mmCIF file of C-alpha atoms in Angstrom:
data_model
loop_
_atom_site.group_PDB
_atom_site.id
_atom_site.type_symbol
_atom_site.label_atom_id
_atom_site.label_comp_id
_atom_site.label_asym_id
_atom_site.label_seq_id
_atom_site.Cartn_x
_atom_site.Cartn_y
_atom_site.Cartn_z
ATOM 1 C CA UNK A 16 12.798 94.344 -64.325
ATOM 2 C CA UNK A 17 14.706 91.473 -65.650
ATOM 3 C CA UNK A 18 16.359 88.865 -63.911
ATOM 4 C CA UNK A 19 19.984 88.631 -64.989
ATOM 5 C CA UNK A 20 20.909 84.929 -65.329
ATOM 6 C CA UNK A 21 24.651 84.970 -64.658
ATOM 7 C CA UNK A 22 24.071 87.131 -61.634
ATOM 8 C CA UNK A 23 21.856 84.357 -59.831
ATOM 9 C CA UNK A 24 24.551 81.670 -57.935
ATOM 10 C CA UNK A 25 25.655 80.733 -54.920
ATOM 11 C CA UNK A 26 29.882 80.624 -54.500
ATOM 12 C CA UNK A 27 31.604 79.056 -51.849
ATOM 13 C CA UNK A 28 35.049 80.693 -51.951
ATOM 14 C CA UNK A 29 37.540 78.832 -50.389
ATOM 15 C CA UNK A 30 40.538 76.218 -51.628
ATOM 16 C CA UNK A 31 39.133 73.568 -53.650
ATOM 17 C CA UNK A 32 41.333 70.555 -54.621
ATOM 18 C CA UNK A 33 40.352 70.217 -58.423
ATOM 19 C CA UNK A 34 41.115 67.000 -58.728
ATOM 20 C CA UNK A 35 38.411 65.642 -56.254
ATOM 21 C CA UNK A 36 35.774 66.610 -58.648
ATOM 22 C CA UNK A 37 35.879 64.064 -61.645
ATOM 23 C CA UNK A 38 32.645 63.124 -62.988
ATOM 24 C CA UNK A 39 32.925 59.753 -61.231
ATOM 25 C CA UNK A 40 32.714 61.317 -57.850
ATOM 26 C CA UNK A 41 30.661 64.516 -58.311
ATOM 27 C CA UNK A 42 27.527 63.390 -60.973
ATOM 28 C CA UNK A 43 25.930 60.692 -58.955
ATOM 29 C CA UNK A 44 26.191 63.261 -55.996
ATOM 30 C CA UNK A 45 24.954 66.156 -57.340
ATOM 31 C CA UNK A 46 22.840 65.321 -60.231
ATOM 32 C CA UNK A 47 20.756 62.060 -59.830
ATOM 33 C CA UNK A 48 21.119 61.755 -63.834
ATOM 34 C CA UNK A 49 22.287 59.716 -65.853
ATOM 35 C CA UNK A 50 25.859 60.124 -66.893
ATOM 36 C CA UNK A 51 24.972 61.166 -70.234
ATOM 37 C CA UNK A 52 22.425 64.190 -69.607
ATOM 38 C CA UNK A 53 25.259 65.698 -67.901
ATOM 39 C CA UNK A 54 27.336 68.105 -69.953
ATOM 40 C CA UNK A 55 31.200 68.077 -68.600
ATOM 41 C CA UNK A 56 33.596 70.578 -69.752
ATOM 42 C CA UNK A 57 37.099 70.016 -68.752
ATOM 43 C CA UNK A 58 39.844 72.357 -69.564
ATOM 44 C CA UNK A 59 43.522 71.653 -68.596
ATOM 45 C CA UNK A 60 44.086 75.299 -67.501
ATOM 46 C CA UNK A 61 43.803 76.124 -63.740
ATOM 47 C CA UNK A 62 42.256 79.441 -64.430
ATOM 48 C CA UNK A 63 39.154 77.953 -65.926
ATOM 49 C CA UNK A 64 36.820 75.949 -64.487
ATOM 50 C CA UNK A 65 35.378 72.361 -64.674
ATOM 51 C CA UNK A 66 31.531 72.462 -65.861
ATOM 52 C CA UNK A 67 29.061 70.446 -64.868
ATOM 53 C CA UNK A 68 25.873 71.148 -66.761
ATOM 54 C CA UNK A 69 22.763 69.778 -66.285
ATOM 55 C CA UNK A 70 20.100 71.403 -68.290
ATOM 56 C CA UNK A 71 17.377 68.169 -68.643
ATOM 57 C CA UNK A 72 16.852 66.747 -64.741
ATOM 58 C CA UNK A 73 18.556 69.110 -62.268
ATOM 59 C CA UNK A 74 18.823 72.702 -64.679
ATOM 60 C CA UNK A 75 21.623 73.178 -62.439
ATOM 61 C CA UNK A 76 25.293 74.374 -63.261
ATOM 62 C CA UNK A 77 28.189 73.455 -61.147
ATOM 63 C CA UNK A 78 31.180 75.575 -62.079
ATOM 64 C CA UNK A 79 34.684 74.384 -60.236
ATOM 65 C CA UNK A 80 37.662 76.527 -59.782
ATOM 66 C CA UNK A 81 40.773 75.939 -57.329
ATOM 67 C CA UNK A 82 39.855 79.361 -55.424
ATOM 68 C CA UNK A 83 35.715 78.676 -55.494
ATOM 69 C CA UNK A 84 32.865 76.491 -55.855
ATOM 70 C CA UNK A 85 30.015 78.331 -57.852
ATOM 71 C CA UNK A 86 26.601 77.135 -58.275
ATOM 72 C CA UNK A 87 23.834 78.565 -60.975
ATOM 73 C CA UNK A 88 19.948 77.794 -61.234
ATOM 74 C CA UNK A 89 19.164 77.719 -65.066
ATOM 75 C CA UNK A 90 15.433 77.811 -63.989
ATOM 76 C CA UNK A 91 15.045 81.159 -61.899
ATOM 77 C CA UNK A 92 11.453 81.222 -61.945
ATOM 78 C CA UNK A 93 11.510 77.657 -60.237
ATOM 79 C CA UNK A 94 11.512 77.749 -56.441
ATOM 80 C CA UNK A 95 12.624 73.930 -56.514
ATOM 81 C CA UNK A 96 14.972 74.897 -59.088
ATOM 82 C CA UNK A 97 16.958 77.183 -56.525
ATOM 83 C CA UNK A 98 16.240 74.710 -53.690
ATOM 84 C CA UNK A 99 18.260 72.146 -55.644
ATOM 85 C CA UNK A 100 20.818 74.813 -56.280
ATOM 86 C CA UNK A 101 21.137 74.683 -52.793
ATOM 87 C CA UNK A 102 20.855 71.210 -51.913
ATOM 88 C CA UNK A 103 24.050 70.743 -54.419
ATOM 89 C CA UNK A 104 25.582 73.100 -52.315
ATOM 90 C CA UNK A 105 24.715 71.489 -48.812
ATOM 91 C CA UNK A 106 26.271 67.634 -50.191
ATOM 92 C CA UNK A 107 29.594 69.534 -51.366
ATOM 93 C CA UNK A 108 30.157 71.000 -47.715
ATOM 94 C CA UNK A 109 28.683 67.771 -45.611
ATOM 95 C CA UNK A 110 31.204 65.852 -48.493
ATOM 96 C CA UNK A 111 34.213 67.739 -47.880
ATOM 97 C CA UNK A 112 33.989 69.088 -44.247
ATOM 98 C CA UNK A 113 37.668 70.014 -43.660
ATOM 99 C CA UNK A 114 38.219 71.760 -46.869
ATOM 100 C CA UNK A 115 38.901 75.709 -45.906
ATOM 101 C CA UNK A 116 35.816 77.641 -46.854
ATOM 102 C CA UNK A 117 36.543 81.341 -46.776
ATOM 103 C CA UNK A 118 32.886 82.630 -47.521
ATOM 104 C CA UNK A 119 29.330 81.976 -49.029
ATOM 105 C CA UNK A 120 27.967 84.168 -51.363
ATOM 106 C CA UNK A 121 24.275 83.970 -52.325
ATOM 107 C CA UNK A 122 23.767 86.416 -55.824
ATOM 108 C CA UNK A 123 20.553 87.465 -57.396
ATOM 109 C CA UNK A 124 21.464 90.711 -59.851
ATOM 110 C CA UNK A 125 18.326 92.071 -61.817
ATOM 111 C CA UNK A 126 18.305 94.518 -64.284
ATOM 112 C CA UNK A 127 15.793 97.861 -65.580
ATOM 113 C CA UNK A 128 16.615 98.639 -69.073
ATOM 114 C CA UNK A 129 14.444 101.604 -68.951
ATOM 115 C CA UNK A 130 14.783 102.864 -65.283
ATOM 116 C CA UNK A 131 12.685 105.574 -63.988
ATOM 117 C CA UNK A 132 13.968 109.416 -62.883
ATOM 118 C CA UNK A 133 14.149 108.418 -59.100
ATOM 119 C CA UNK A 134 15.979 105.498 -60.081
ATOM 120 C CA UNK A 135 18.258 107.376 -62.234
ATOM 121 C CA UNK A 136 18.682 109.970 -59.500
ATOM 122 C CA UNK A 137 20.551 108.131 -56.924
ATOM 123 C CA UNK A 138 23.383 108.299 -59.631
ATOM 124 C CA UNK A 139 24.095 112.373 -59.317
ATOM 125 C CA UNK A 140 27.225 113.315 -58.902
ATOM 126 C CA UNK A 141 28.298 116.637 -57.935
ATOM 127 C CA UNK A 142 31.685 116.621 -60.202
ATOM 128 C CA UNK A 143 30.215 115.968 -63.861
ATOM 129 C CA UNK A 144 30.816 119.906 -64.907
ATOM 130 C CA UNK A 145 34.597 119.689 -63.419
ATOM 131 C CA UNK A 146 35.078 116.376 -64.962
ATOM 132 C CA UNK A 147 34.194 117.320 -68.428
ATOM 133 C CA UNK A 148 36.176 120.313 -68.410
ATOM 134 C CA UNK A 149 39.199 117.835 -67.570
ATOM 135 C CA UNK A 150 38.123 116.111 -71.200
ATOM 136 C CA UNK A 151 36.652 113.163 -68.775
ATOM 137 C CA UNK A 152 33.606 111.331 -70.032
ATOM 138 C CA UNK A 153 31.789 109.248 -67.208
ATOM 139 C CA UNK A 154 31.297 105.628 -68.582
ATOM 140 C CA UNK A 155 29.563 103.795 -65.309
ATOM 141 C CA UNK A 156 28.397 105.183 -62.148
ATOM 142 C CA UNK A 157 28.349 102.996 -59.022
ATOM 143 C CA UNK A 158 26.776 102.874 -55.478
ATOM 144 C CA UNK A 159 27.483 100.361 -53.465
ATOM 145 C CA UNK A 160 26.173 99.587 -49.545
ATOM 146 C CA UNK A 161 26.883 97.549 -46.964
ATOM 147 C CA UNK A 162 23.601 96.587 -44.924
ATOM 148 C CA UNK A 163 22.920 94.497 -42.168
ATOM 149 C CA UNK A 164 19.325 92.800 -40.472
ATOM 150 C CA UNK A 165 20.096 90.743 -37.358
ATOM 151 C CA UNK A 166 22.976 88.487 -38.543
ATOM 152 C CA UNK A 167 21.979 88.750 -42.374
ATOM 153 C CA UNK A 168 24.784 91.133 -44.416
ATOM 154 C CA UNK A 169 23.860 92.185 -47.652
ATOM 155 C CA UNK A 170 26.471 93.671 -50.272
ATOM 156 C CA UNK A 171 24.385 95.843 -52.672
ATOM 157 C CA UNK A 172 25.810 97.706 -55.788
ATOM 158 C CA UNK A 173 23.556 99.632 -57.981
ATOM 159 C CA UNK A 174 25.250 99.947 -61.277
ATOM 160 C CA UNK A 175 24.080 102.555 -64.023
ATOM 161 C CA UNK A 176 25.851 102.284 -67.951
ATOM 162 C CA UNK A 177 24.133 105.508 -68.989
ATOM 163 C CA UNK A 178 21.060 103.321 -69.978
ATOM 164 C CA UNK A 179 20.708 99.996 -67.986
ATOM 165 C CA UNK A 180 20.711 100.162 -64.254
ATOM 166 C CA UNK A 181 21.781 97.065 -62.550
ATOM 167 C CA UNK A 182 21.086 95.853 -58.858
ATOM 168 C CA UNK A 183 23.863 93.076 -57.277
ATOM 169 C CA UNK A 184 22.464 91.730 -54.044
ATOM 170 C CA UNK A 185 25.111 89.429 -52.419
ATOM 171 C CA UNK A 186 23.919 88.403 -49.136
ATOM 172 C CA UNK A 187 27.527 87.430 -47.242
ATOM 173 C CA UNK A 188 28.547 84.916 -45.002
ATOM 174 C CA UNK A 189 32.374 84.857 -43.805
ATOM 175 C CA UNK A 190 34.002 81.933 -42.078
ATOM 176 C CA UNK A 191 37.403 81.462 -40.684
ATOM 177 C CA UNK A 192 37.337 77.796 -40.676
ATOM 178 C CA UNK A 193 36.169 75.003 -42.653
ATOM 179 C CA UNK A 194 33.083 73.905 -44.847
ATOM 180 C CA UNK A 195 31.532 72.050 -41.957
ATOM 181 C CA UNK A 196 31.159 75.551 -40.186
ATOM 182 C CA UNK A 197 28.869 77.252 -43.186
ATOM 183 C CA UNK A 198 26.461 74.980 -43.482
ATOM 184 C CA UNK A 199 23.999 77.370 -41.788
ATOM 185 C CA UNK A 200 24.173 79.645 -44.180
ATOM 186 C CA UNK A 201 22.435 77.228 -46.615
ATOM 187 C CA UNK A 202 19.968 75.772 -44.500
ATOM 188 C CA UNK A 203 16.269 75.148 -44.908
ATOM 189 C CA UNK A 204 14.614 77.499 -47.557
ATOM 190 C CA UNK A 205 17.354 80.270 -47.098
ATOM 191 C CA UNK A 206 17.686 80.230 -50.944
ATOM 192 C CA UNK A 207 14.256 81.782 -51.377
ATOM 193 C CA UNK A 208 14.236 83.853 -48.402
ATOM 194 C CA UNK A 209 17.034 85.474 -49.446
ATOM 195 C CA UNK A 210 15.043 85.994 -53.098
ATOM 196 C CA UNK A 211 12.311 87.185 -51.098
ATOM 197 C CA UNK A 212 14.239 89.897 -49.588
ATOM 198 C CA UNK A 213 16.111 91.477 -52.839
ATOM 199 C CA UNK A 214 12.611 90.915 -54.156
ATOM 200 C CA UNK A 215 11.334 93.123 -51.333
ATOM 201 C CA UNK A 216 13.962 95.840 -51.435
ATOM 202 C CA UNK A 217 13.356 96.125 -55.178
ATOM 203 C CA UNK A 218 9.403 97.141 -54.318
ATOM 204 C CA UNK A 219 9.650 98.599 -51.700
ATOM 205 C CA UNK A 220 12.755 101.193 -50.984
ATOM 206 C CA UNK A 221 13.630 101.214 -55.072
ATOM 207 C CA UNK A 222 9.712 101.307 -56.125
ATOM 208 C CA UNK A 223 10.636 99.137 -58.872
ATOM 209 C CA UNK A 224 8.783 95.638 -60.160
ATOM 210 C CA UNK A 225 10.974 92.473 -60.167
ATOM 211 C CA UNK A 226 11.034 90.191 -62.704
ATOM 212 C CA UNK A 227 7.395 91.156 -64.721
ATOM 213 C CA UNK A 228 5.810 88.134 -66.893
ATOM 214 C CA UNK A 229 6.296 90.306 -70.001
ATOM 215 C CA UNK A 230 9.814 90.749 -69.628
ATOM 216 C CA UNK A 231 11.156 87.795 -67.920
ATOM 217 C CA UNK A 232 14.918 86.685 -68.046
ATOM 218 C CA UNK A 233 17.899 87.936 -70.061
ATOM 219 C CA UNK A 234 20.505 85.502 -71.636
ATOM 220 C CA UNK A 235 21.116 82.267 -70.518
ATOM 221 C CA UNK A 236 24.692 81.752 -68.316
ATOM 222 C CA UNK A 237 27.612 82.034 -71.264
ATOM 223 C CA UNK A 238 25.549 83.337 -73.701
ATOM 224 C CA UNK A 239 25.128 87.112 -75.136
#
């Protein structure tokens, strides 16, 4: 399986004043770099978001919208890649304590190009005949699931295009109060536990082999 690189962030959706993060305030923060190995993008149009790229020091992107903060590892195969992720994430919360954070969402998608018949199987439906006698053709099938381990929820969708099949593991935290409240949910080495345990459901329960030497990752964030 390959890692999917756009699928791999953590978001912190909430209400984010914009304006707080110039690249005054958030590179020496964030980034310990020097001003110039950070790539800003700034756009004047609220729906898109301010980049911070980082892609010599940190290999960190910090993507900032007025609903969400989101947060991508360019290095996936780097544990202190994603523990920086996270540390980025920690600063912005102990930073800005009172801002209303509305949930944390830690992402890791993967993807099997050539998935195998039990794979492919979880995907029957019972309605294909009735459906293509209505002159429907099915494009995507979905499953989706809703677990829980202790105080751990996982959202998992299992996407299949009619050749890839995708897995999004989004392990949720909700919050009804502020950013100082969520700063469990990014504590110690959750980052890789949190791997770990996609990871783990991926061998285990799907019999399938994350993120093989040979194949490695797909496209970088923005690109493809």
């Amino acid at each position: 399986m390959k890692r999917k690189r756009d699928g791999w962030s953590i978001v912190l959706a909430g209400f984010w004043n914009r304006m707080i993060f110039t690249p005054d305030w958030v590179i020496p923060r964030l980034f310990e770099s020097r001003e110039s190995d950070v790539d800003v993008f700034v756009t004047l149009l609220p729906v898109l978001p301010i980049v911070f790229r980082d892609e010599k020091i940190a290999h960190v992107q910090m993507e900032v919208f007025s609903t969400r903060l989101l947060f991508r590892p360019l290095r996936l195969d780097d544990d202190e890649c994603l523990l920086r992720t996270q540390e980025m994430v920690r600063i912005i919360l102990k930073a800005l304590p009172e801002t209303p954070v509305q949930a944390v969402g830690i992402n890791f998608t993967y993807k099997e190009e050539i998935p195998p018949g039990h794979v492919v199987a979880m995907f029957n439906d019972t309605d294909d005949v009735e459906l293509n006698q209505q002159n429907w053709t099915i494009q995507e099938r979905k499953v989706t699931k809703k677990l829980t381990r202790g105080t751990d929820v996982l959202n998992l969708a299992m996407t299949f295009d009619g050749n890839t099949v995708f897995f999004e593991f989004n392990f949720h935290c909700e919050n009804s109060t502020n950013a100082q409240a969520v700063l469990p949910a990014v504590e110690g080495r959750r980052i890789l536990d949190l791997r770990d345990a996609a990871r783990a459901l991926l061998q285990e329960v799907y019999h399938l082999e994350p993120e093989s030497e040979e194949e490695g990752d797909d496209e970088h964030p923005g690109e493809g």
